[in-house]
Coordinates of C-alpha atoms in Angstrom, one line a residue:
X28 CA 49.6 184.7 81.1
X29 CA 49.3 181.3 79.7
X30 CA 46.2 178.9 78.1
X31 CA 43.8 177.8 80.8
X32 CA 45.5 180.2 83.1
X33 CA 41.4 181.7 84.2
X34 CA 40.6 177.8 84.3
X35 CA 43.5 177.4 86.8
X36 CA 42.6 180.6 88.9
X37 CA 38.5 179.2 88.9
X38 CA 39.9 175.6 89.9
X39 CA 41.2 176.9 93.4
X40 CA 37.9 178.0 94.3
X41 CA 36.1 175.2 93.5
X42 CA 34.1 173.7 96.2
X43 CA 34.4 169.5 96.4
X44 CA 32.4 166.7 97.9
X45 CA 35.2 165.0 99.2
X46 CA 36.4 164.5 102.9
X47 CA 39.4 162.3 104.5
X48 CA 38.9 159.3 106.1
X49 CA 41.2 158.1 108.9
X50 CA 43.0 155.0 108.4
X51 CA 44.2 153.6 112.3
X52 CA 45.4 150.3 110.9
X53 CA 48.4 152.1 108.7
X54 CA 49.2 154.6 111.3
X55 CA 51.9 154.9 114.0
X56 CA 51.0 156.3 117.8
X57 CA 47.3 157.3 116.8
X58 CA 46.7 158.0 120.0
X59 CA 49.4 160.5 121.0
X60 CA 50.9 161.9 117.8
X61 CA 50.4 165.2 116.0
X62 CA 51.8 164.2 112.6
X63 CA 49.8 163.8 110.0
X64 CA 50.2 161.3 106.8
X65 CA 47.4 162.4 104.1
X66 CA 47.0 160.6 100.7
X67 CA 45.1 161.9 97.8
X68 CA 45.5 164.6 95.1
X69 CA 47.2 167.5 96.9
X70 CA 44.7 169.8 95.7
X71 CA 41.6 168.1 97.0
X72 CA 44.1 167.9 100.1
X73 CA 44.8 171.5 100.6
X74 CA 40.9 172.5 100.0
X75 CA 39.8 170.1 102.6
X76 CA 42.8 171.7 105.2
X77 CA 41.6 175.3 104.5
X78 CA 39.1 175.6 107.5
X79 CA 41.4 173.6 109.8
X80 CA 44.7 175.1 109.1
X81 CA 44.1 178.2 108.1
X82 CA 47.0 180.6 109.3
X83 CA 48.5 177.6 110.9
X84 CA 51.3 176.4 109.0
X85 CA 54.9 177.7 109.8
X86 CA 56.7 176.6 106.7
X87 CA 55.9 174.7 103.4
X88 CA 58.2 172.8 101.7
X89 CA 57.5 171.2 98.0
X90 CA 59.3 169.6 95.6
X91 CA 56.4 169.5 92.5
X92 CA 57.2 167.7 89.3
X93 CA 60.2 169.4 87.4
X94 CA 58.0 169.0 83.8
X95 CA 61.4 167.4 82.1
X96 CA 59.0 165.9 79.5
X97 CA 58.9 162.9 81.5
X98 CA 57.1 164.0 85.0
X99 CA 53.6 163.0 85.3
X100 CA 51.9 165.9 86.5
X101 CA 47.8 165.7 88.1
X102 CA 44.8 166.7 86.1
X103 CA 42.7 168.2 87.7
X104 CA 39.6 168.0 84.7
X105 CA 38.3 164.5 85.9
X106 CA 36.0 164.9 83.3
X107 CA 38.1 163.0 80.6
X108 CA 37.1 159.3 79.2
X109 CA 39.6 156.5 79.4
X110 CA 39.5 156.4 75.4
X111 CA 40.6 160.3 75.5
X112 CA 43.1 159.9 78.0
X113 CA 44.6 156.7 76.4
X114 CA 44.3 158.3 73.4
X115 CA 46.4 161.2 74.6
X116 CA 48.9 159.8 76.8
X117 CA 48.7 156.1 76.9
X118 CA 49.6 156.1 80.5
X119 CA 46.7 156.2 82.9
X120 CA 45.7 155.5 86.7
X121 CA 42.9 153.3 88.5
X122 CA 40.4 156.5 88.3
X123 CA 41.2 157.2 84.5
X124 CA 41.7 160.3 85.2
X125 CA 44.7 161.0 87.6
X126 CA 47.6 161.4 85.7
X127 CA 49.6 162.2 82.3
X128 CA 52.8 162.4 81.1
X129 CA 53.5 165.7 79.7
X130 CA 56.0 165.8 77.1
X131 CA 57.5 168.5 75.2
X132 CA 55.3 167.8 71.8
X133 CA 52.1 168.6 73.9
X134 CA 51.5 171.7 72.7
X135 CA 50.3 173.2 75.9
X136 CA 53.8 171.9 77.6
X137 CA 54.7 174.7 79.8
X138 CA 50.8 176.3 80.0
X139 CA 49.4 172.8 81.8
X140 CA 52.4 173.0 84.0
X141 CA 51.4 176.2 85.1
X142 CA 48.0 175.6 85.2
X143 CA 48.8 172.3 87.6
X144 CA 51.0 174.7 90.0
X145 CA 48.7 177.6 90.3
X146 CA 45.7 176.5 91.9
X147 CA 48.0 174.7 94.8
X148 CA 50.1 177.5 95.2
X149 CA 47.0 180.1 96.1
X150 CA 45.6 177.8 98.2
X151 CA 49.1 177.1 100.0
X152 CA 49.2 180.4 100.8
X153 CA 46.2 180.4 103.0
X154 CA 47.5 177.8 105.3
X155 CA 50.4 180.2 106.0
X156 CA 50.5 181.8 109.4
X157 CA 51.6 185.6 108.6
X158 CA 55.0 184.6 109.9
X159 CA 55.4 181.5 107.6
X160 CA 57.3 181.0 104.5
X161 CA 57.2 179.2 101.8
X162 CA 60.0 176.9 99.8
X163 CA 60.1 175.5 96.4
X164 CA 62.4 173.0 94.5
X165 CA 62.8 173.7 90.9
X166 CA 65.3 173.6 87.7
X167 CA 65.5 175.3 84.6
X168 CA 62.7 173.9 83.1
X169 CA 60.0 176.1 84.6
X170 CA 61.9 178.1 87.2
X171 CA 61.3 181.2 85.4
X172 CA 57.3 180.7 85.0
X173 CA 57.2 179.2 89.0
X174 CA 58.7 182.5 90.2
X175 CA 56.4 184.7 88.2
X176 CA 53.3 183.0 89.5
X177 CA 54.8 183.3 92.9
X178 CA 55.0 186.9 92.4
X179 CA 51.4 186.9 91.8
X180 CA 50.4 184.7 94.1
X181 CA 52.7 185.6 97.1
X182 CA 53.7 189.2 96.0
X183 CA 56.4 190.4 94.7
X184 CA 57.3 192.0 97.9
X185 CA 57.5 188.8 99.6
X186 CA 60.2 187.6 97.3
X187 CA 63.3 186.4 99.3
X188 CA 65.9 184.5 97.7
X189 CA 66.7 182.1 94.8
X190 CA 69.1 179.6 96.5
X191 CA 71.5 177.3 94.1
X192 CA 71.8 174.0 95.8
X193 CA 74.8 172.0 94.2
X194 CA 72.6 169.2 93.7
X195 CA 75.8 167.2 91.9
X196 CA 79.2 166.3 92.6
X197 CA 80.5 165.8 89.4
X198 CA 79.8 166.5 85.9
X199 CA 77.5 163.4 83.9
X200 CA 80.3 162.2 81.0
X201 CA 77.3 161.5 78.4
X202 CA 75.3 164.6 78.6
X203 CA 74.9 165.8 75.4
X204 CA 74.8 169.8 76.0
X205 CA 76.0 171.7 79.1
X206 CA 75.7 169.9 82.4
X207 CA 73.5 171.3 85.0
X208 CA 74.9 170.4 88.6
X209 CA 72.4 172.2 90.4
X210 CA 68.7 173.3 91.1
X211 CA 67.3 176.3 92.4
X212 CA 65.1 176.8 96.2
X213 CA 62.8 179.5 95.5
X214 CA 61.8 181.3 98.8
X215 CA 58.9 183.3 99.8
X216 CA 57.1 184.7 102.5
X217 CA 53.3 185.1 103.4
X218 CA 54.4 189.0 104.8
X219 CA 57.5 191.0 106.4
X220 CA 56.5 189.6 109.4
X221 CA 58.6 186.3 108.8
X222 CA 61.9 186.3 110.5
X223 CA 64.9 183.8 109.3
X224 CA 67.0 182.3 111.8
X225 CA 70.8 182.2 111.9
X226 CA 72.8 178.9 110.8
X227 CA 74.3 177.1 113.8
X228 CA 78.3 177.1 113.3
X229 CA 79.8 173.9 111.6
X230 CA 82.7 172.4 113.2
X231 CA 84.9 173.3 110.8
X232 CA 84.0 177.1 111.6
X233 CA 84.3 176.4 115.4
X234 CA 87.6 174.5 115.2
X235 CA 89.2 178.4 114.4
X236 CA 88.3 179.4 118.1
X237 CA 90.7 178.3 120.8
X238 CA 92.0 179.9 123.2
X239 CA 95.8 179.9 123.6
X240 CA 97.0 182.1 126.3
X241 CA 93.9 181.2 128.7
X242 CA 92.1 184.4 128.6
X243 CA 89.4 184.6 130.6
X244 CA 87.2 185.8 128.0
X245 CA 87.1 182.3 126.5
X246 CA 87.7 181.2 123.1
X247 CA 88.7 183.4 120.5
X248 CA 90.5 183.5 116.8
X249 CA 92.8 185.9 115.3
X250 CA 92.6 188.6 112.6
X251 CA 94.9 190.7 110.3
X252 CA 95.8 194.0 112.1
X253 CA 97.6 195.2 108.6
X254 CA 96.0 196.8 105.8
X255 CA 97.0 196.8 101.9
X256 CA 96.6 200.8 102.0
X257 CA 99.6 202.7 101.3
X258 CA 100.9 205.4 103.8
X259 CA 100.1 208.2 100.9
X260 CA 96.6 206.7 101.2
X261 CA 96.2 206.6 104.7
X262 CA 98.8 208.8 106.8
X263 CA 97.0 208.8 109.7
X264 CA 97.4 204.7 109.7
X265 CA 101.1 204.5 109.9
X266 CA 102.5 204.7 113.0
X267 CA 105.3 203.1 115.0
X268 CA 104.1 200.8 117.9
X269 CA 105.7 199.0 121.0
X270 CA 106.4 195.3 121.0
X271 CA 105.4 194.2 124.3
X272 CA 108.7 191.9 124.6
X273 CA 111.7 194.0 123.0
X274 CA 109.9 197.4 123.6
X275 CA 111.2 198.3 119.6
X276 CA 109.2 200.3 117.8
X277 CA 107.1 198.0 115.1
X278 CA 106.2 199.1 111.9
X279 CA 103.6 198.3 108.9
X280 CA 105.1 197.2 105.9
X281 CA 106.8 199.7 103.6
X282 CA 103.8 199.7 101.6
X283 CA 101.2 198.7 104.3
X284 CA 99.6 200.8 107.0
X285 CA 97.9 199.5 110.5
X286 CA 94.1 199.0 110.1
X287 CA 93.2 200.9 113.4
X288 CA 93.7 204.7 114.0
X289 CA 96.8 205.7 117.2
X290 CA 93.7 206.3 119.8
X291 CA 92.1 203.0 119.2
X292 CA 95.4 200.7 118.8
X293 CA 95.4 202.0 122.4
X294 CA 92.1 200.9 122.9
X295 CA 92.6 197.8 122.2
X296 CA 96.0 197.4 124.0
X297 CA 94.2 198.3 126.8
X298 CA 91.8 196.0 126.4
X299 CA 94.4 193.2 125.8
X300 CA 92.9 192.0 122.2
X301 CA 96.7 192.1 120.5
X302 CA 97.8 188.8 120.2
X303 CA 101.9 188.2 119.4
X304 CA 102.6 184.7 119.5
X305 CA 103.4 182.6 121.6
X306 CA 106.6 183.9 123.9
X307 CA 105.8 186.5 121.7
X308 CA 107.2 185.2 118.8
X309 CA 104.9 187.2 116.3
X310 CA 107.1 190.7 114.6
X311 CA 103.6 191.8 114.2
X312 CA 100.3 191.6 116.4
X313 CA 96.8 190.2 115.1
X314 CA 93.9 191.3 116.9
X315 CA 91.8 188.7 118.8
X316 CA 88.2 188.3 118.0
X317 CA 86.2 186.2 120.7
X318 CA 83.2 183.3 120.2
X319 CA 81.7 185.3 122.8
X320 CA 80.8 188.7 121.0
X321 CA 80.2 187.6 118.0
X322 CA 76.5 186.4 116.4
X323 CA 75.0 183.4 117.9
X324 CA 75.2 181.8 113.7
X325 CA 76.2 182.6 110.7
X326 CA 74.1 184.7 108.2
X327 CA 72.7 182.5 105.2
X328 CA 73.8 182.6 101.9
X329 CA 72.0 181.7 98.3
X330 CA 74.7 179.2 97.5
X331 CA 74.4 175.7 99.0
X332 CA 77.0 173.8 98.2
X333 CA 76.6 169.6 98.8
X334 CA 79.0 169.7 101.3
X335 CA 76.9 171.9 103.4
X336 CA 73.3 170.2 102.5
X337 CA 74.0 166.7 101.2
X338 CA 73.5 166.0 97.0
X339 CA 71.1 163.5 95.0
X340 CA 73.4 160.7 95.7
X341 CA 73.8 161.4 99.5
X342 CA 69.5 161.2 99.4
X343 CA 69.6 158.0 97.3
X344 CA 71.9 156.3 99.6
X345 CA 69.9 157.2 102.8
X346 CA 67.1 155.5 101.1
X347 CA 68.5 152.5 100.2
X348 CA 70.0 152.0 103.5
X349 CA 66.7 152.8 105.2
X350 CA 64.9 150.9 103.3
X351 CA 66.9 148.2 102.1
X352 CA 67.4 148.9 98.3
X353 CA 66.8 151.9 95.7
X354 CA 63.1 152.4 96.3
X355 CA 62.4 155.8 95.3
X356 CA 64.2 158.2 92.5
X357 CA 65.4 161.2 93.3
X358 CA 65.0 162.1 96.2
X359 CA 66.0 164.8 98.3
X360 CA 68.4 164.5 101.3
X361 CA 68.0 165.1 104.3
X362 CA 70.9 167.6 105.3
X363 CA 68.9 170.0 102.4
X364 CA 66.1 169.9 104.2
X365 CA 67.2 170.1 108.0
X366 CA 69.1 173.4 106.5
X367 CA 65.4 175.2 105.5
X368 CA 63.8 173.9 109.0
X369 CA 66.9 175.7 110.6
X370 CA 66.4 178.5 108.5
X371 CA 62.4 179.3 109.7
X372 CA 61.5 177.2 112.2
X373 CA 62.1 177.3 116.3
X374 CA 62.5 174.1 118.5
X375 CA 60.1 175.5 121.1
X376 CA 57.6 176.7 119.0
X377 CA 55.4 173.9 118.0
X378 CA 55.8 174.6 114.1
X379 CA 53.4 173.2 111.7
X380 CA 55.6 171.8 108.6
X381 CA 53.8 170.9 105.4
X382 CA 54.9 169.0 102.6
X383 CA 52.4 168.4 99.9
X384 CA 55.0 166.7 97.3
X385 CA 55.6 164.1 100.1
X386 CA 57.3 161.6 97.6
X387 CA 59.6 159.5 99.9
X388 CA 58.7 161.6 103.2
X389 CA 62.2 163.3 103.3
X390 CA 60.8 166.3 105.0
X391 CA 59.4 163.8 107.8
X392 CA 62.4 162.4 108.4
X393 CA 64.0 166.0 108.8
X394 CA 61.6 167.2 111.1
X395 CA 61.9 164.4 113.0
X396 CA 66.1 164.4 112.9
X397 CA 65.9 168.0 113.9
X398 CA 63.7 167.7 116.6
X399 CA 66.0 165.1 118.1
X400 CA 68.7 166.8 118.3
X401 CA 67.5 169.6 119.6
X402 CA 64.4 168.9 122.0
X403 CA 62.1 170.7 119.3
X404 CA 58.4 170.1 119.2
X405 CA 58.1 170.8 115.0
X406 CA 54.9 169.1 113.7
X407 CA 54.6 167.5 109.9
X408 CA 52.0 167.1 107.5
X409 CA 52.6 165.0 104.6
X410 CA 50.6 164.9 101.1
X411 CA 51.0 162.2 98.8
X412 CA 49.0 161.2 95.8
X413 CA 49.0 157.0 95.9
X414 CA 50.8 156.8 92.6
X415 CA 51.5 153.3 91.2
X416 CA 54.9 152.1 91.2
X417 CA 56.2 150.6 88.2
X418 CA 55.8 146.4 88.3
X419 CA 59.4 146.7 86.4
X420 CA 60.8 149.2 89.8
X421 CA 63.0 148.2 93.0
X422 CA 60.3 149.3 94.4
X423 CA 57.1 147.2 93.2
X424 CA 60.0 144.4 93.6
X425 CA 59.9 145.4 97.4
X426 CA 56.4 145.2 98.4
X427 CA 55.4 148.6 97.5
X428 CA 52.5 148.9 95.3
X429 CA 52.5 152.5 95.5
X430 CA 54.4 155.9 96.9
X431 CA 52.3 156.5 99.8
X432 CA 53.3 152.5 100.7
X433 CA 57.0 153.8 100.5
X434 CA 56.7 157.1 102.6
X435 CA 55.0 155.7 105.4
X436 CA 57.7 152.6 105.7
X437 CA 60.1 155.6 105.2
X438 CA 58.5 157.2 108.4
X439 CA 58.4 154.6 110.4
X440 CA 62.1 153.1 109.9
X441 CA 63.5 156.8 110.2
X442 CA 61.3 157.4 113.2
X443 CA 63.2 153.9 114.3
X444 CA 66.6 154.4 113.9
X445 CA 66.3 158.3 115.1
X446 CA 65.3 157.3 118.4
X447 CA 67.3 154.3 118.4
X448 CA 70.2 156.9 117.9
X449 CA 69.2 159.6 120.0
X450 CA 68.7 157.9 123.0
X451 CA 67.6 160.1 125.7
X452 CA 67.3 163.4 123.3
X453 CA 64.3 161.4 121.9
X454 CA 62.5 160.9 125.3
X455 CA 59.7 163.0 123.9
X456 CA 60.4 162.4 120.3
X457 CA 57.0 162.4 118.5
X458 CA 58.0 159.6 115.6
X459 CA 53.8 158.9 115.1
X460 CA 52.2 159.9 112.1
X461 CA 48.0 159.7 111.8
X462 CA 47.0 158.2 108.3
X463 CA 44.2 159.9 106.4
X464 CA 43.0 159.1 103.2
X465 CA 40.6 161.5 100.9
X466 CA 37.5 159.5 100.1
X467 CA 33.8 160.9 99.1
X468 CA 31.5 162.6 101.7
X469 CA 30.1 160.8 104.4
X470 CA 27.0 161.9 103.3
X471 CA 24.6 160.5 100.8
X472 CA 24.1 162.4 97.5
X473 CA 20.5 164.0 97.0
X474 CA 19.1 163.2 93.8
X475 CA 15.6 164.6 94.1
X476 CA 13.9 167.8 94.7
X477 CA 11.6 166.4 98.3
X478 CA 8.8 166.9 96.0
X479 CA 9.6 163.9 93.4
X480 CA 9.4 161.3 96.7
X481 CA 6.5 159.3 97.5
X482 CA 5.5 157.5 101.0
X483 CA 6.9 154.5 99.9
X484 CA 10.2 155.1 98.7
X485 CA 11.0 157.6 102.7
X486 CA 12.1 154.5 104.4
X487 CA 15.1 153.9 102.2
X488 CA 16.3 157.7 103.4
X489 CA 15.9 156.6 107.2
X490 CA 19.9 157.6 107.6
X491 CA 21.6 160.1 105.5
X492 CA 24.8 158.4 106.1
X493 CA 26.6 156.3 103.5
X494 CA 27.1 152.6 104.3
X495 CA 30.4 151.3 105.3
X496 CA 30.9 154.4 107.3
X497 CA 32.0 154.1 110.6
X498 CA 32.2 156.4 114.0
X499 CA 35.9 157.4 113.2
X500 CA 34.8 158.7 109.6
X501 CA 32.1 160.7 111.1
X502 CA 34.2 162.0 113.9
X503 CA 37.1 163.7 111.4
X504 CA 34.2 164.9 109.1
X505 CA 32.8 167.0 112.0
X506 CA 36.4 168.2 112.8
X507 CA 37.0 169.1 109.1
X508 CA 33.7 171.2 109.1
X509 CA 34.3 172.9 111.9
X510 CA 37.3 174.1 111.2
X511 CA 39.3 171.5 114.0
X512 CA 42.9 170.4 113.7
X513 CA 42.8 166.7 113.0
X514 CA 46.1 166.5 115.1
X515 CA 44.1 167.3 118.3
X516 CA 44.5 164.0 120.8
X517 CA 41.2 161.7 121.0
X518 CA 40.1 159.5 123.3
X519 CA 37.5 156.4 123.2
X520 CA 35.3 155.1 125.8
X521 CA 32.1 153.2 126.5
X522 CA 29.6 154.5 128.9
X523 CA 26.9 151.9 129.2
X524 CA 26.5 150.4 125.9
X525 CA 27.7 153.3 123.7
X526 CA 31.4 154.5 122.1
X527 CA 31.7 157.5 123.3
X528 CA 34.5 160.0 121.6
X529 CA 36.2 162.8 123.6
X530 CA 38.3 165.1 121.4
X531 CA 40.8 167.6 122.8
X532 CA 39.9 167.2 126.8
X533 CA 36.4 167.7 125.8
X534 CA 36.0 170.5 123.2
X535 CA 34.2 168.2 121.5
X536 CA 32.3 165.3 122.2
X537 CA 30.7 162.7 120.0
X538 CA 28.4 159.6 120.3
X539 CA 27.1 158.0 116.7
X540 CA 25.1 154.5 118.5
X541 CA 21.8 154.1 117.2
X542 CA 18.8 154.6 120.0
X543 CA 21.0 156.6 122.8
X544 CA 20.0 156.1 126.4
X545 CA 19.1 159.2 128.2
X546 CA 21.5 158.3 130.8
X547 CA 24.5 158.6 128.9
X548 CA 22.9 162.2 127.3
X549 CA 23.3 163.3 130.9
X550 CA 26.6 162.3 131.6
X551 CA 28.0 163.9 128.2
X552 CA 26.2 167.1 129.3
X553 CA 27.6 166.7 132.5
X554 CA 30.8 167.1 131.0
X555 CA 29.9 170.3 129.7
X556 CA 31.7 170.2 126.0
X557 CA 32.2 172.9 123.9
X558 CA 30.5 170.9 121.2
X559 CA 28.8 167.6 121.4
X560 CA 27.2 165.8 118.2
X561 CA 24.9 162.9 117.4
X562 CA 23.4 161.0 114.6
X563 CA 19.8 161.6 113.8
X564 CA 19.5 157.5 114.3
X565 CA 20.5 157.9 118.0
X566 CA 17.1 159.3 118.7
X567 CA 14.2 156.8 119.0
X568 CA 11.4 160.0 118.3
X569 CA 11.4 163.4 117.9
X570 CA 10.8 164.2 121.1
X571 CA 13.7 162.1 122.3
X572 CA 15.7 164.4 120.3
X573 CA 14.2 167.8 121.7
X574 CA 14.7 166.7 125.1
X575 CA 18.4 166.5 124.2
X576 CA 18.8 170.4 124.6
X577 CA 16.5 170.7 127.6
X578 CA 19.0 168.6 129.0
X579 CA 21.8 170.4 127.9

């Protein structure tokens, strides 16, 4: 339990006026691509994806703030006046309201931490398919309150691991106390229905698998066929058997026995596994295991070590060569990443990856890698609260103004260079992304009961849609209320003098032009969508509008 902990719990059930707003003009592929590139607060985010991808998502990955004393971490009271917030932080954001520095002499340190994570973790959940799982970068500094409200939240059940990733290669010379050199990966699933995938062999593993004598059985390496037992321990082990070149009796060490019992040592001469050298130069045999009958991977571990999965310095270097200098702090690399998409994700499967800490779009770049090299059709969403880069950063220096700026440049380049790289692997490479940005309804607010209007004042409320909205707003605010995946493919065309948007091959189509000719209401309902919606404006009269559904 912590202070505001209730508050927290109320917050992810709050219901907002807010919707998201597609942006073509900073997007990549609109047309084609299933990726998706959100920016706003992450928690207005995930309540505006809960009808839409409910159940959907295969794996989440997040990398929220640390709370070091010197994270900014969101508030999500917009209630507070600039001259409280300044008051209280001194650091502030273009809505007054977005941000604060929480450091360790606010007395609530830990207790508005938790009450930040909460809310987005229940809500996370629900986008979970029942076979999905969930991932979470943390250190010391609240890794023991994030896995308690994960227990909560997810279950204790659904607890899986708490992986160490080496997150350093060597030890910082001016820290004051004891170094840290790693962080932890806490893992958990939505339920036991979630299945993790074997590792793919590393090269290093592979290169112990040859095959020597040509045996038709393909590659294979060699183990002990001795054991450390005594023959007092293990009479039944000791033995005398044939060398296959001298025919002399061969014996364990004095204080050794074999590792096999008489009846299957003849087993497994039979089954010519006993390897001796070559010309059989070996005084004892070691048994040959082959590629073939082992598991397809290796089994994963809770240690990561950087030489597996990349450290901080591998990710900062990646950026700065991407991108042209050190535009981002911190990030994560990309090996860490690909190793928790190999972990729970398929390449046939069409996965859903979300990452709601986008930061510098490492988990992007990942899916994308991965999919590259191995034909996959993985799918990202990435979050990203526009947060202001410093004037004094690389980054600010660079163009950037904010993160989002950075993590869609970061995207695109990647996307780049992967297929670049790839070259026919990438044929089918989706490197797009679809920008969205969370914005106010589309809808104007109501003020007054219908009862406080007069006559005159009704022609200002001819349209309940807010200027400066256009068809493309009002399109993905119909998919977000119903529920629709805003990755589904779109097409525009005009029949007669009217836009006229198909979504998904027809499950829904829309036509917002003022004053709609009946013509082109037949040929939409010709078409027979599942869905087909209009503005109130594209009706001249009321009975222009009934006849729309005796037409239908």
């Amino acid at each position: 339990t912590w202070v505001g902990k209730k508050a927290a719990m109320v917050e992810a059930n709050k219901p907002i006026r807010k919707t998201l707003r597609p942006c073509e003009e900073e997007s990549k592929n609109w047309e084609t691509t299933e990726n998706l590139y959100i920016e706003g607060d992450n928690l207005e985010v995930l309540k505006l994806l809960q009808e839409s991808y409910l159940g959907k998502v295969k794996v989440i990955y997040i990398d929220p703030p640390y709370n070091t004393g010197n994270d900014f971490i969101y508030r999500d009271d917009f209630k507070i006046s600039k001259e409280e917030y300044e008051e209280e932080s001194g650091v502030y954001d273009e809505d007054d309201n977005r941000l604060f520095r929480n450091t360790e002499n606010n007395g609530r340190f830990h207790s508005d931490w938790c009450s930040f994570i909460y809310p987005r973790l229940q809500l996370s959940k629900n986008l979970l398919s029942d076979n999905g799982v969930l991932f979470v970068s943390i250190d010391d500094n609240e890794q023991t309150n994030l896995r308690k409200i994960c227990d909560e939240v997810f279950g204790q059940e659904n607890f899986i691991a708490q992986i160490i990733w080496q997150k350093k290669y060597s030890v910082s010379n001016d820290d004051p106390g004891i170094a840290p050199m790693h962080d932890y990966i806490l893992v958990y699933q939505k339920s036991d229905k979630f299945r993790r995938n074997l590792l793919p062999r590393s090269e290093k593993q592979l290169q112990r698998y040859n095959n020597p004598d040509n045996d038709p059985r393909g590659d294979w390496t060699s183990g002990e066929y001795v054991s450390s037992k005594t023959k007092e321990e293990r009479p039944t082990l000791w033995y005398p058997i044939k060398h296959p070149k001298t025919g002399k009796d061969v014996w364990p060490d004095e204080n050794a026995v074999w590792r096999y019992s008489k009846e299957k040592h003849e087993k497994i001469v039979a089954e010519n596994r006993l390897y001796w050298g070559v010309d059989f130069s070996y005084e004892k045999p070691r048994l040959k295991r082959f590629l073939s009958e082992i598991k397809d991977g290796v089994v994963p571990s809770t240690w990561w070590p950087f030489t597996d999965v990349g450290h901080n310095d591998e990710a900062s270097k990646e950026t700065g060569t991407l991108m042209g200098k050190k535009v981002f702090s911190s990030p994560k690399p990309v090996r860490l990443i690909n190793r928790i998409l190999l972990l729970a994700t398929k390449s046939n499967d069409n996965d859903i990856v979300l990452d709601f800490f986008s930061g510098a779009a490492t988990t992007a770049h990942a899916v994308m890698q991965l999919n590259a090299e191995d034909g996959g059709n993985r799918k990202f969403i990435m979050v990203q609260l526009p947060e202001e880069t410093s004037k004094k950063s690389e980054a600010y220096k660079a163009g950037y103004k904010n993160i989002c700026e950075i993590g869609k440049e970061r995207i695109r380049r990647a996307g780049e260079k992967i297929e670049e790289e790839a070259g026919f692997m990438a044929q089918n490479l989706d490197n797009g992304f679809r920008v969205f940005k969370v914005d106010s309804t589309n809808m104007k607010d109501v003020y007054y009961a219908a009862g406080e209007y007069d006559q005159r004042q009704l022609d200002m409320f001819t349209s309940n849609i807010k200027e400066g909205r256009n068809d493309m707003d009002l399109l993905y605010g119909c998919l977000l209320g119903w529920g629709l995946p805003l990755s589904l493919p779109h097409e525009m065309e005009q029949i007669g003098e009217a836009t006229v948007h198909t979504v998904n091959d027809g499950d829904l189509i829309a036509c917002f032009a003022d004053e709609i000719d009946e013509s082109i209401i037949r040929e939409i309902a010709k078409r027979q969508p599942l869905r087909a919606v209009f503005r109130d404006s594209s009706f001249a009269a009321s009975p222009d509008k009934i006849n729309v559904g005796e037409i239908f």
